[in-house]
Coordinates of C-alpha atoms in Angstrom, one line a residue:
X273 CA 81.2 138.4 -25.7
X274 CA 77.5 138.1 -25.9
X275 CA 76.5 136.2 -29.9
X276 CA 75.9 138.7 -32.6
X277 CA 72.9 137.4 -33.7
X278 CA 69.6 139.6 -34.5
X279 CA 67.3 139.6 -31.2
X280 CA 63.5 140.5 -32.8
X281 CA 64.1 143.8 -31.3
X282 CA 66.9 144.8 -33.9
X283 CA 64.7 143.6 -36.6
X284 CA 61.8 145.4 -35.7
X285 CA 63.3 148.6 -35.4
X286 CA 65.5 148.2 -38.5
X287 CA 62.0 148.1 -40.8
X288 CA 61.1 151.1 -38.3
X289 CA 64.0 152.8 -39.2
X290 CA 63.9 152.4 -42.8
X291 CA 59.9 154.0 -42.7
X292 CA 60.7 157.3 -40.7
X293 CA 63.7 157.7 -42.5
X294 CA 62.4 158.1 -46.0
X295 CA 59.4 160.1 -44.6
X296 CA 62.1 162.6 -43.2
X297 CA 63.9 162.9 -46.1
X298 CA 60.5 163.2 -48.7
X299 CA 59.1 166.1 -45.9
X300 CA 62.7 167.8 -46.0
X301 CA 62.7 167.9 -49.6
X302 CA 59.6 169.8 -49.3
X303 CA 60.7 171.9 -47.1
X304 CA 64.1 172.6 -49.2
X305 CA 61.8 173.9 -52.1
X306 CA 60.4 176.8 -50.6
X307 CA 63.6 178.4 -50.7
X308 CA 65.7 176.1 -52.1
X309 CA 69.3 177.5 -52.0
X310 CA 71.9 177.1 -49.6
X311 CA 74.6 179.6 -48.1
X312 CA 77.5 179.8 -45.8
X313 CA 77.0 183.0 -43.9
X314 CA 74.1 184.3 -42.2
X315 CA 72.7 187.1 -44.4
X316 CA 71.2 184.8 -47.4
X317 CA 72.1 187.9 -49.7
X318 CA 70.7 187.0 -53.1
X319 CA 73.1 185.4 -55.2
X320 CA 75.7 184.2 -53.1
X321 CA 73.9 180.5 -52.5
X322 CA 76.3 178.0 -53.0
X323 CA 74.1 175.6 -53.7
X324 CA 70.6 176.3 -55.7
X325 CA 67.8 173.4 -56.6
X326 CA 65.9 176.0 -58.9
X327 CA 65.6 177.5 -62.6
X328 CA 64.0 180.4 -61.2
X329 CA 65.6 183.9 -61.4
X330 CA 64.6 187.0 -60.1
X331 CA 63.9 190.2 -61.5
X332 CA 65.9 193.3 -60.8
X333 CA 64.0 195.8 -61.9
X334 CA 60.7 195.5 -58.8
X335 CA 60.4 194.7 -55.5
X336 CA 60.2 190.3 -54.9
X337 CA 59.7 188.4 -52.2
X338 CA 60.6 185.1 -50.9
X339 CA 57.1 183.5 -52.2
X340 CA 58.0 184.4 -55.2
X341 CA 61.1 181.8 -55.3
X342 CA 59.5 179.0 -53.7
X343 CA 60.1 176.0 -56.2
X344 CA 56.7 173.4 -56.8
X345 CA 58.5 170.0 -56.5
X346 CA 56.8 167.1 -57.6
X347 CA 55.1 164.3 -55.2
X348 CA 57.0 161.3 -56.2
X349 CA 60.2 163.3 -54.4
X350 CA 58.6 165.5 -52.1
X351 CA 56.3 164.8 -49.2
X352 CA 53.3 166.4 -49.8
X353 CA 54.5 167.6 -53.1
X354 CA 53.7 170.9 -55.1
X355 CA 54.8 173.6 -52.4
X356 CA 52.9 172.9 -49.3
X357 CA 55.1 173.4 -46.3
X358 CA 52.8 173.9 -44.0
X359 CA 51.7 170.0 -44.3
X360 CA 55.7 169.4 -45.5
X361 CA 56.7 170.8 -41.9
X362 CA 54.2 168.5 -39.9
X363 CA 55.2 165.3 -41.7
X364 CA 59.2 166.4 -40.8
X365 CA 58.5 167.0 -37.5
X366 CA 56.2 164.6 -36.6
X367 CA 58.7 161.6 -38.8
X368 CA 61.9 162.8 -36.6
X369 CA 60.0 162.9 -33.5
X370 CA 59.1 159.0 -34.4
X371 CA 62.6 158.6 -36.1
X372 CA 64.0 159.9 -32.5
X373 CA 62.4 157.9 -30.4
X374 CA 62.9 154.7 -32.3
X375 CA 66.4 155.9 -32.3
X376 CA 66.5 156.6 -28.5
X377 CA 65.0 152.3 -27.9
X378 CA 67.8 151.2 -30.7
X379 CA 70.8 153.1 -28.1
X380 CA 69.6 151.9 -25.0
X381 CA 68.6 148.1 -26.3
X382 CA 72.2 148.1 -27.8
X383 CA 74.1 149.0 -24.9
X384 CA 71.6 147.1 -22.4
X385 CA 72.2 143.7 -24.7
X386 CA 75.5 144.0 -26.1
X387 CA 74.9 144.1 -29.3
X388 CA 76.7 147.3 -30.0
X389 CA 79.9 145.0 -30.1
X390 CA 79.0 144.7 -34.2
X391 CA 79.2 148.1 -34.8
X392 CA 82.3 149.5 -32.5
X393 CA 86.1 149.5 -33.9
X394 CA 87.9 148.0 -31.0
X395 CA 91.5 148.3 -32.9
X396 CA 93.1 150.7 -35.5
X397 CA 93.7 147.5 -37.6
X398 CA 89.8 147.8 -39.0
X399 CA 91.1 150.8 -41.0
X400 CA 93.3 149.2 -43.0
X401 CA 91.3 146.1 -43.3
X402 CA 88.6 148.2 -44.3
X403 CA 90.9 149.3 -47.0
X404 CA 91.2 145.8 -47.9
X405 CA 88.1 145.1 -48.5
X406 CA 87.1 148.3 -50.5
X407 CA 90.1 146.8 -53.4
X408 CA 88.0 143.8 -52.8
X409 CA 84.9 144.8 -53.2
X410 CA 86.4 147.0 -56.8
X411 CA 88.0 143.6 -58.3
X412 CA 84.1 142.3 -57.9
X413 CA 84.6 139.9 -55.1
X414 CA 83.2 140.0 -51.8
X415 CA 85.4 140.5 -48.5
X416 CA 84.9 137.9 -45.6
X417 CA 83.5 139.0 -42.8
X418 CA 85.9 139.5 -39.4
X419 CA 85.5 136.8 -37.1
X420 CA 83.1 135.9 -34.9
X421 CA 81.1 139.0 -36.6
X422 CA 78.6 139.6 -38.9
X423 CA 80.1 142.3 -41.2
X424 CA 83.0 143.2 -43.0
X425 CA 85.6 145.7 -41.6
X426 CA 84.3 148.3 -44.3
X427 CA 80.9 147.4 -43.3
X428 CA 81.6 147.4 -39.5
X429 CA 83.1 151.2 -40.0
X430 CA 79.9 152.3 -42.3
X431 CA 77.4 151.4 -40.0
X432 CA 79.3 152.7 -36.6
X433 CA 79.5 156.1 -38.7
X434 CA 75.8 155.7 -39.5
X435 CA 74.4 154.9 -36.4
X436 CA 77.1 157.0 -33.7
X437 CA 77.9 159.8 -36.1
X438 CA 75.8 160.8 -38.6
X439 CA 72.3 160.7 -37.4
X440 CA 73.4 162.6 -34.2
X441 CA 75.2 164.8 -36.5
X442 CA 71.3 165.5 -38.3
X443 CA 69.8 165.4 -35.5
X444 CA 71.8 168.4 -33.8
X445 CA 72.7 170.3 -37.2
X446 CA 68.5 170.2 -37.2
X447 CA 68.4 171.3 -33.5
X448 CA 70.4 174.8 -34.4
X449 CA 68.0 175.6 -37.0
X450 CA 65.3 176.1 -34.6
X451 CA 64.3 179.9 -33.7
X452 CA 63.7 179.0 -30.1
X453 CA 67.4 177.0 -29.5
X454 CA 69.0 179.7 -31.9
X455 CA 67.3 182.7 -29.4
X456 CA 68.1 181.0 -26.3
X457 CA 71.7 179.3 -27.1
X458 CA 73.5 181.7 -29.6
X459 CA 76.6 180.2 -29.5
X460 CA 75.1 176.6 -30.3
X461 CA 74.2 177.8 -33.2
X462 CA 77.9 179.7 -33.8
X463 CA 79.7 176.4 -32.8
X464 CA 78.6 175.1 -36.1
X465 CA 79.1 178.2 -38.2
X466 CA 76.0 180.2 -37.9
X467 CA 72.4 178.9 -38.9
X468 CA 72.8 179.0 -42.6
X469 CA 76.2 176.7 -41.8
X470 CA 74.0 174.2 -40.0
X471 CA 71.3 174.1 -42.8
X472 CA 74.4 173.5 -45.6
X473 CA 75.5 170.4 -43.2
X474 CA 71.9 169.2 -42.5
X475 CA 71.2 169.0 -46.5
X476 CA 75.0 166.9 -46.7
X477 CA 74.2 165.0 -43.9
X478 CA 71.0 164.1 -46.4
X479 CA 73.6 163.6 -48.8
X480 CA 75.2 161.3 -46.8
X481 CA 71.9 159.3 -45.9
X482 CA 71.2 158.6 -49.2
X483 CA 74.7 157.5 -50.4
X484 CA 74.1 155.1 -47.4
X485 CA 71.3 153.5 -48.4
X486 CA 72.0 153.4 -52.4
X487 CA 74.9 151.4 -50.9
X488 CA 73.5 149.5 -48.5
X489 CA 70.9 148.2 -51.0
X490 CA 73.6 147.0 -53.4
X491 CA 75.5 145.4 -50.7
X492 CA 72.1 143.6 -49.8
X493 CA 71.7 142.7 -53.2
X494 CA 75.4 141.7 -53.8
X495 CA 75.5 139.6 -51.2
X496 CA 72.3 137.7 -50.8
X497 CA 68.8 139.5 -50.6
X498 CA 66.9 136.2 -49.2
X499 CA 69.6 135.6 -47.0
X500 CA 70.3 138.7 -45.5
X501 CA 66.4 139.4 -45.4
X502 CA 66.0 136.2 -44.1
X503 CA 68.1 137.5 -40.8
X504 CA 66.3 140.4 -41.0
X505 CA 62.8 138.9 -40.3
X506 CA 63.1 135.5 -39.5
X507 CA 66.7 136.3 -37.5
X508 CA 68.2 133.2 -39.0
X509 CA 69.0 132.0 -42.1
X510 CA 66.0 130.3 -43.2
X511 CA 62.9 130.0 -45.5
X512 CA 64.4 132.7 -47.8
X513 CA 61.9 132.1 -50.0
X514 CA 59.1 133.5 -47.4
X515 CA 62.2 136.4 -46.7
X516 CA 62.8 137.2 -49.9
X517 CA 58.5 137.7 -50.2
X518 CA 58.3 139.2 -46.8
X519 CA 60.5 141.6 -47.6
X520 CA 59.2 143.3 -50.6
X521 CA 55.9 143.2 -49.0
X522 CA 57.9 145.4 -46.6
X523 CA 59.1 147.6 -48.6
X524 CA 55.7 147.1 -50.1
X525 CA 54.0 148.5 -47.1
X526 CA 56.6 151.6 -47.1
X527 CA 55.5 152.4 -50.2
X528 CA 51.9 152.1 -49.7
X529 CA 52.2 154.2 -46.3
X530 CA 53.7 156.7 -48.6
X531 CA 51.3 157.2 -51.2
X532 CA 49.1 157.1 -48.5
X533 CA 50.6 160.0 -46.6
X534 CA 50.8 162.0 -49.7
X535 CA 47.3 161.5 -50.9
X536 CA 45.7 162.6 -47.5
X537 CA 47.9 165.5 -47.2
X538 CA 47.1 166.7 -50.6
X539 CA 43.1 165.7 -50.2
X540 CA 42.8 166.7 -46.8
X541 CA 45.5 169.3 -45.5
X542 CA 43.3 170.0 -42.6
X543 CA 42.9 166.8 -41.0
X544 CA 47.4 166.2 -41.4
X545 CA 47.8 169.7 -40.0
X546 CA 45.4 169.3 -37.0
X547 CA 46.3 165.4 -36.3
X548 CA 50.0 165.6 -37.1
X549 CA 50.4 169.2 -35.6
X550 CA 48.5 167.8 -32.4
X551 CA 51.7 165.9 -31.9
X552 CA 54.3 168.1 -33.0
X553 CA 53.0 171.2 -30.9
X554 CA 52.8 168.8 -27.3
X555 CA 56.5 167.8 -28.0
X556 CA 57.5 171.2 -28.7
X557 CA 55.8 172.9 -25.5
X558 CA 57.3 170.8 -23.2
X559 CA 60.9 171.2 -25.0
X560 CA 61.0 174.9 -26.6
X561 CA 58.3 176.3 -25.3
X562 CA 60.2 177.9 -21.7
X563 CA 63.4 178.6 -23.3
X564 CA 64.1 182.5 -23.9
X565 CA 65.8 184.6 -26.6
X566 CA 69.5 185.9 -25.2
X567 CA 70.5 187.1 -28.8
X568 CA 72.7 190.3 -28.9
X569 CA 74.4 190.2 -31.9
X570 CA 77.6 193.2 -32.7
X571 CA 76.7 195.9 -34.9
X572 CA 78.8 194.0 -37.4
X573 CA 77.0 191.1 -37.8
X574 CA 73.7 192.9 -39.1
X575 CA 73.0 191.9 -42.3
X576 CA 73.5 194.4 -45.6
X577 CA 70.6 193.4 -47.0
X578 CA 67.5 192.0 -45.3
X579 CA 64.9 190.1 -47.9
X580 CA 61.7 190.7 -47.9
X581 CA 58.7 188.1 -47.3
X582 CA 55.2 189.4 -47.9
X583 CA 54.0 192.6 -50.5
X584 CA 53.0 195.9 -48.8
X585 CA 49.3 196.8 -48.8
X586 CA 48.0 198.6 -51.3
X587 CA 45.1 200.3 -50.1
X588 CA 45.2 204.4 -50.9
X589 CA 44.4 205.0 -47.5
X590 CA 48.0 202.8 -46.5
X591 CA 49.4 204.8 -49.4
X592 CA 48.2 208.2 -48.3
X593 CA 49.3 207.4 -44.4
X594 CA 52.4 206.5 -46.0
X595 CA 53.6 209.7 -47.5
X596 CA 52.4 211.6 -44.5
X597 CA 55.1 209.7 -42.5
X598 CA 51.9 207.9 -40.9
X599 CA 51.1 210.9 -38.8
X600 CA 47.4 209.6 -39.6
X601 CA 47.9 205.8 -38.3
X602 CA 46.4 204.7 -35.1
X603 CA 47.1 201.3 -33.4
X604 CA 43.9 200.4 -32.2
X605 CA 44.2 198.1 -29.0
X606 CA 41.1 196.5 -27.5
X607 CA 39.4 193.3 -26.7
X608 CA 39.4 191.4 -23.1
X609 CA 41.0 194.7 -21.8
X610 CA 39.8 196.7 -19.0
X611 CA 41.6 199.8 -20.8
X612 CA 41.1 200.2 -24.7
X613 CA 43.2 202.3 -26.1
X614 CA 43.7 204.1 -29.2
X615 CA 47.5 205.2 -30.0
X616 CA 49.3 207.2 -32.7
X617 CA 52.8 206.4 -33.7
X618 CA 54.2 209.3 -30.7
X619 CA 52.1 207.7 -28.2
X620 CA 52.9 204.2 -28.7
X621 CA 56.9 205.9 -28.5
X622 CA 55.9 207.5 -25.3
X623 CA 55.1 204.1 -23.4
X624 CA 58.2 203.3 -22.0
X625 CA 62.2 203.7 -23.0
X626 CA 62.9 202.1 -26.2
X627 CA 64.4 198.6 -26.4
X628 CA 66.8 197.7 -28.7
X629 CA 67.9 194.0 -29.9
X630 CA 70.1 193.1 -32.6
X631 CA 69.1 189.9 -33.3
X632 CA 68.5 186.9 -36.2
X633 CA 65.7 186.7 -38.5
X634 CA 64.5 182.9 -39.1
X635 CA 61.9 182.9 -42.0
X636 CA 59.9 179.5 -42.3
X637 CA 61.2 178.6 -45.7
X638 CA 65.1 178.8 -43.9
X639 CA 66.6 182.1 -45.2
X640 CA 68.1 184.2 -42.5
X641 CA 69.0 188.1 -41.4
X642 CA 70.4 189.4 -39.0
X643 CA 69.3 193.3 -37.7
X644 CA 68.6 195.5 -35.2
X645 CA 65.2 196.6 -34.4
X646 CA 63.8 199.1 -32.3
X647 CA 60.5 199.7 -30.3
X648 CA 58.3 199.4 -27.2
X649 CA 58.0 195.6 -25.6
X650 CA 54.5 194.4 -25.9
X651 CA 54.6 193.6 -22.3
X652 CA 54.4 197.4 -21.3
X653 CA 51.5 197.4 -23.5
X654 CA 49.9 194.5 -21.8
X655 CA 50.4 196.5 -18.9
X656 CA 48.7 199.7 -20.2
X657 CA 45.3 197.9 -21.3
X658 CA 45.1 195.1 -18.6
X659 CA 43.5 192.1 -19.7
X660 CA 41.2 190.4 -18.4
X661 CA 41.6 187.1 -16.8
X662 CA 40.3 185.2 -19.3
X663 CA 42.3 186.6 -21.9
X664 CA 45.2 184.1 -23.0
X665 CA 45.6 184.9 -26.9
X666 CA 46.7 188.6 -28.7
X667 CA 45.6 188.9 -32.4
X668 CA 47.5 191.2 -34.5
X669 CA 45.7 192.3 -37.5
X670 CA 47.8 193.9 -40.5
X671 CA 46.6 196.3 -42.8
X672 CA 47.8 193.8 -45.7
X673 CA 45.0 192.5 -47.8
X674 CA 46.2 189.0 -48.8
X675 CA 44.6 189.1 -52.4
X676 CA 47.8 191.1 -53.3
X677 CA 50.1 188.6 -51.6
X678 CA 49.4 185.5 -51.6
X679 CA 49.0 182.9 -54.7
X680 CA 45.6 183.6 -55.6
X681 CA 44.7 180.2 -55.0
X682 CA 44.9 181.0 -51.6
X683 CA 42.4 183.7 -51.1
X684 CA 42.3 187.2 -49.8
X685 CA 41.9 188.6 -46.4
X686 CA 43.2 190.3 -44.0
X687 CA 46.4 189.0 -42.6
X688 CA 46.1 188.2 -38.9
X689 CA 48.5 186.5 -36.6
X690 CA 47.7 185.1 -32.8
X691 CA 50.2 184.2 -30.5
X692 CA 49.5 183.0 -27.0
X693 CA 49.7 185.4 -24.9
X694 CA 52.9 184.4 -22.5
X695 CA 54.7 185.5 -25.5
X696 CA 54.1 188.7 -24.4
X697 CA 56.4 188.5 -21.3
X698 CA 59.2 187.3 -22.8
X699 CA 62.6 189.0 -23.6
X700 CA 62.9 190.6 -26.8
X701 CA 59.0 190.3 -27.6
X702 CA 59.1 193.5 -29.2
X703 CA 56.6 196.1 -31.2
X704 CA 59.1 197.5 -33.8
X705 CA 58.8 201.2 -35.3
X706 CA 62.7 201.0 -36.7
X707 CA 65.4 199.1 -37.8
X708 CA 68.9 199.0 -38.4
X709 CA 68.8 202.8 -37.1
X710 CA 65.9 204.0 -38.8
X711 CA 62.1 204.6 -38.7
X712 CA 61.1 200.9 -40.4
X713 CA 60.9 200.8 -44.0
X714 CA 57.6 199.9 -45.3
X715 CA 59.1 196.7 -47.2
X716 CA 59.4 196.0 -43.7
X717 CA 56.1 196.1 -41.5
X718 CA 56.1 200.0 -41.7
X719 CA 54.9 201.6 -39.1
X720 CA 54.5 198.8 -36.8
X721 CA 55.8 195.2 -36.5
X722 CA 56.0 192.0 -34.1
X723 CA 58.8 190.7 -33.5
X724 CA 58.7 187.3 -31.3
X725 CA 62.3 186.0 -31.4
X726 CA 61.5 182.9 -30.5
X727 CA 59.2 182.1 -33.3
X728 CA 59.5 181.9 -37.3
X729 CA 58.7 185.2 -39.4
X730 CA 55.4 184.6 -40.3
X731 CA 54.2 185.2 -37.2
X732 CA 55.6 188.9 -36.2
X733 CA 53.0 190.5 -38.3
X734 CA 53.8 193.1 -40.2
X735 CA 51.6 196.5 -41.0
X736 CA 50.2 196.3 -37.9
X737 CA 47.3 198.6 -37.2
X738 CA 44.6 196.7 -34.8
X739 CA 45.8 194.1 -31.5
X740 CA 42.4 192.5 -29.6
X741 CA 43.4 190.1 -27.0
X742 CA 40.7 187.1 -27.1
X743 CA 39.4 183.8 -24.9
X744 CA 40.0 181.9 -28.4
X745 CA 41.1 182.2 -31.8
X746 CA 38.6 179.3 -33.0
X747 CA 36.2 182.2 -34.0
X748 CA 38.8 184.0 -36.1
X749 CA 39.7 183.6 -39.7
X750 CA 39.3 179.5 -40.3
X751 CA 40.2 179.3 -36.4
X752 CA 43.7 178.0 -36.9
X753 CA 45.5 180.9 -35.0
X754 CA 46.8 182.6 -38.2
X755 CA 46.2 183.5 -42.1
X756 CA 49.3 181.1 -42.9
X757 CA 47.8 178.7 -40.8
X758 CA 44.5 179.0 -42.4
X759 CA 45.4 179.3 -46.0
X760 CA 48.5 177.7 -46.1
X761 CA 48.4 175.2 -42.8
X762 CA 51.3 176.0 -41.2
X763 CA 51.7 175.3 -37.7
X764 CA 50.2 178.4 -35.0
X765 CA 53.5 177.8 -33.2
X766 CA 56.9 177.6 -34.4
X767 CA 59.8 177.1 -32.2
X768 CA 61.2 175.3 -35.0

């Protein structure tokens, strides 16, 4: 059997592991407070959470939406801190994509050198051993370790559990949570219990991580910190003096990357959204990018009540087109387009046959719906106006004026969204005039919505009454591809 010692690699990757880890767990934290309750069916109706991290209740008596629960946790716990999930999201994604690929070295260096012999239960005796040392370990003694080994039998079963079960286990209860995956593999998503099922185990599996390591510290600590830091950097027992010093200029260096992290998010939101999102949106092309929503959910499934995320405009002339039934609204369509067109609501109908999907809402902040919505595929509208060549974005603009909507620390403006345009050839790329049966309510995107199933909810605009397909969305807004994306520096693409 080859010696169970630990080769530089193992070292290096255990510090590794112990950075990405921690930043994962900070960024999901902020990403849990923007809606931070948890359910176990796929509806999110209000009040039936299981699970809620907030203080915060909600009137009865008006109209709310899901802004208006977001929680503002503070830095020390949450990476960046004080509800910014737009930056929260890039430091999650851009963590696990490091956290996977350390991950990915650890498998194949284990296997490849044969040090996966430390972790693996070869016999059913480890169980009750492992039973054995747990009365051990409660009479305040310390177990010896099995022969020829490193660890313990409880230890030996902890770590296998770690390392083969549990971060898999995040890693593909994170995977159904993704629009695109949920879209394209349904029953991925149902093999766990639906979406909101796989968000309830991701936030246990967190659970779980930090039981882990509260553990593991103590066992470090009960057992030796020099020495078993000493095998972690030096490989051998030896100079434990230096290990014992190394090692909290380690944890040290964790720290400082930390505060680090945090600070420059908070100070500078722009820079972590366009250096960290560089890296994110690469990996996410190449992975979720081609995949296509298949969603065609039963009748049953749709969802009794479907929250709301973003306030109506205000505007009289949006309240006078309103009670009119929007006989008045035009959807102006123009641009790179050799055919501008102007369209009431009967016209847009007239396009082409209705499409119908019944399919599942993802908003950003992780609340789900499921409904059925109705319209004409913006692909048939492509068709109508015919872009020009160089025409590879479509910009929705909304009739919502942001000062209404948004925290005001935001700033107004007219919401806009700009997806590429591919988008608009895909299955189930829809412009919506109803839902659930009827003409769409105006809590809804009335008269006219995007729905992109592949995406989050922030970008199928809503109140749609202008779409101008451009070279380049640097000219737009703050040039981000989006309001959200400029105000609140969220990512222009969201598979995920």
């Amino acid at each position: 059997m080859t010696t169970l010692d630990y080769p530089a690699w193992l070292r290096v990757e255990h510090w590794l592991n112990l950075l990405f880890v921690t930043l994962i767990i900070r960024s999901g934290i902020e990403i849990l407070s923007t809606h931070p309750k948890l359910y176990w069916h796929d509806d999110s109706k209000p009040g039936t959470e299981w699970a809620r991290f907030t203080r915060k209740v909600m009137p009865r008596d008006r109209i709310y939406d899901t802004l208006d629960e977001e929680e503002d946790y503070h830095p020390l716990i949450s990476l960046p801190g004080h509800a910014q999930l737009g930056v929260g999201r890039h430091w999650h994604f851009f963590s696990v994509i490091g956290w996977i690929l350390v991950g990915l070295t650890y498998y194949i260096l284990l296997f490849a050198t044969g040090q996966w012999h430390r972790y693996w239960p070869y016999s059913w005796s480890i169980f009750p051993d492992a039973w054995n040392d747990i009365v051990t370990y409660m009479s305040f003694n310390l177990p010896t370790v099995l022969p020829g080994q490193p660890l313990d039998a409880v230890q030996k079963l902890t770590y296998a559990g770690v390392i083969f079960l549990l971060a898999p286990f995040q890693i593909l209860t994170g995977a159904a949570q993704s629009p695109a995956i949920e879209a394209r593999f349904p029953w991925y998503v149902q093999m766990w219990g639906g979406r909101q099922w796989a968000r309830s185990l991701h936030f246990l599996g967190l659970i779980a991580f930090l039981i882990f390591i509260v553990i593991h510290l103590s066992m470090i600590f009960f057992w030796g910190w020099g020495r078993l830091t000493a095998l972690m950097i030096f490989g051998s027992v030896r100079n434990i003096y230096w290990a014992t010093a190394l090692s909290l200029l380690i944890v040290a260096a964790v720290v400082a990357i930390h505060v680090a992290a945090t600070l420059w998010s908070s100070r500078n939101p722009r820079s972590a959204q366009r250096i960290l999102g560089a890296v994110v949106s690469s990996v996410r092309r190449v992975l979720l990018r081609p995949l296509n929503s298949r969603q065609n959910y039963p009748a049953s499934k749709i969802s009794p009540q479907h929250r709301v995320n973003g306030k109506p405009p205000t505007s009289i002339d949006f309240k006078v087109m309103a009670v009119h039934n929007f006989v008045d609204w035009r959807l102006r369509v123009g641009g790179l387009v050799e055919n501008p067109v102007i369209l009431d609501l009967a016209a847009l109908r007239s396009l082409a046959e209705p499409e119908s999907q019944c399919v599942m809402h993802n908003c950003v902040q992780g609340w789900t719906s499921i409904a059925e919505w109705k319209g004409v595929h913006l692909g048939r509208l492509v068709e109508l106006v015919r872009p020009l060549p160089q025409a590879r974005y479509v910009c929705f603009l909304s009739m919502q004026d942001n000062s209404t909507d948004e925290p005001a620390s935001h700033g107004g403006g007219q919401f806009y969204e700009v997806i590429d345009l591919e988008f608009a050839h895909k299955p189930q790329t829809l412009l919506a005039y109803e839902m659930n049966g009827v003409p769409l309510p105006i809590k809804h995107g009335a008269p006219l919505r995007l729905r992109v199933e592949t995406q989050v909810g922030f970008k199928m605009t809503k109140w749609i009454n202008q779409i101008e397909f451009v070279e380049d969305f640097a000219g737009i807004g703050f040039g981000t591809g989006g309001w959200r994306e400029d105000r609140v520096f969220y990512d222009k693409d969201v598979e995920i």
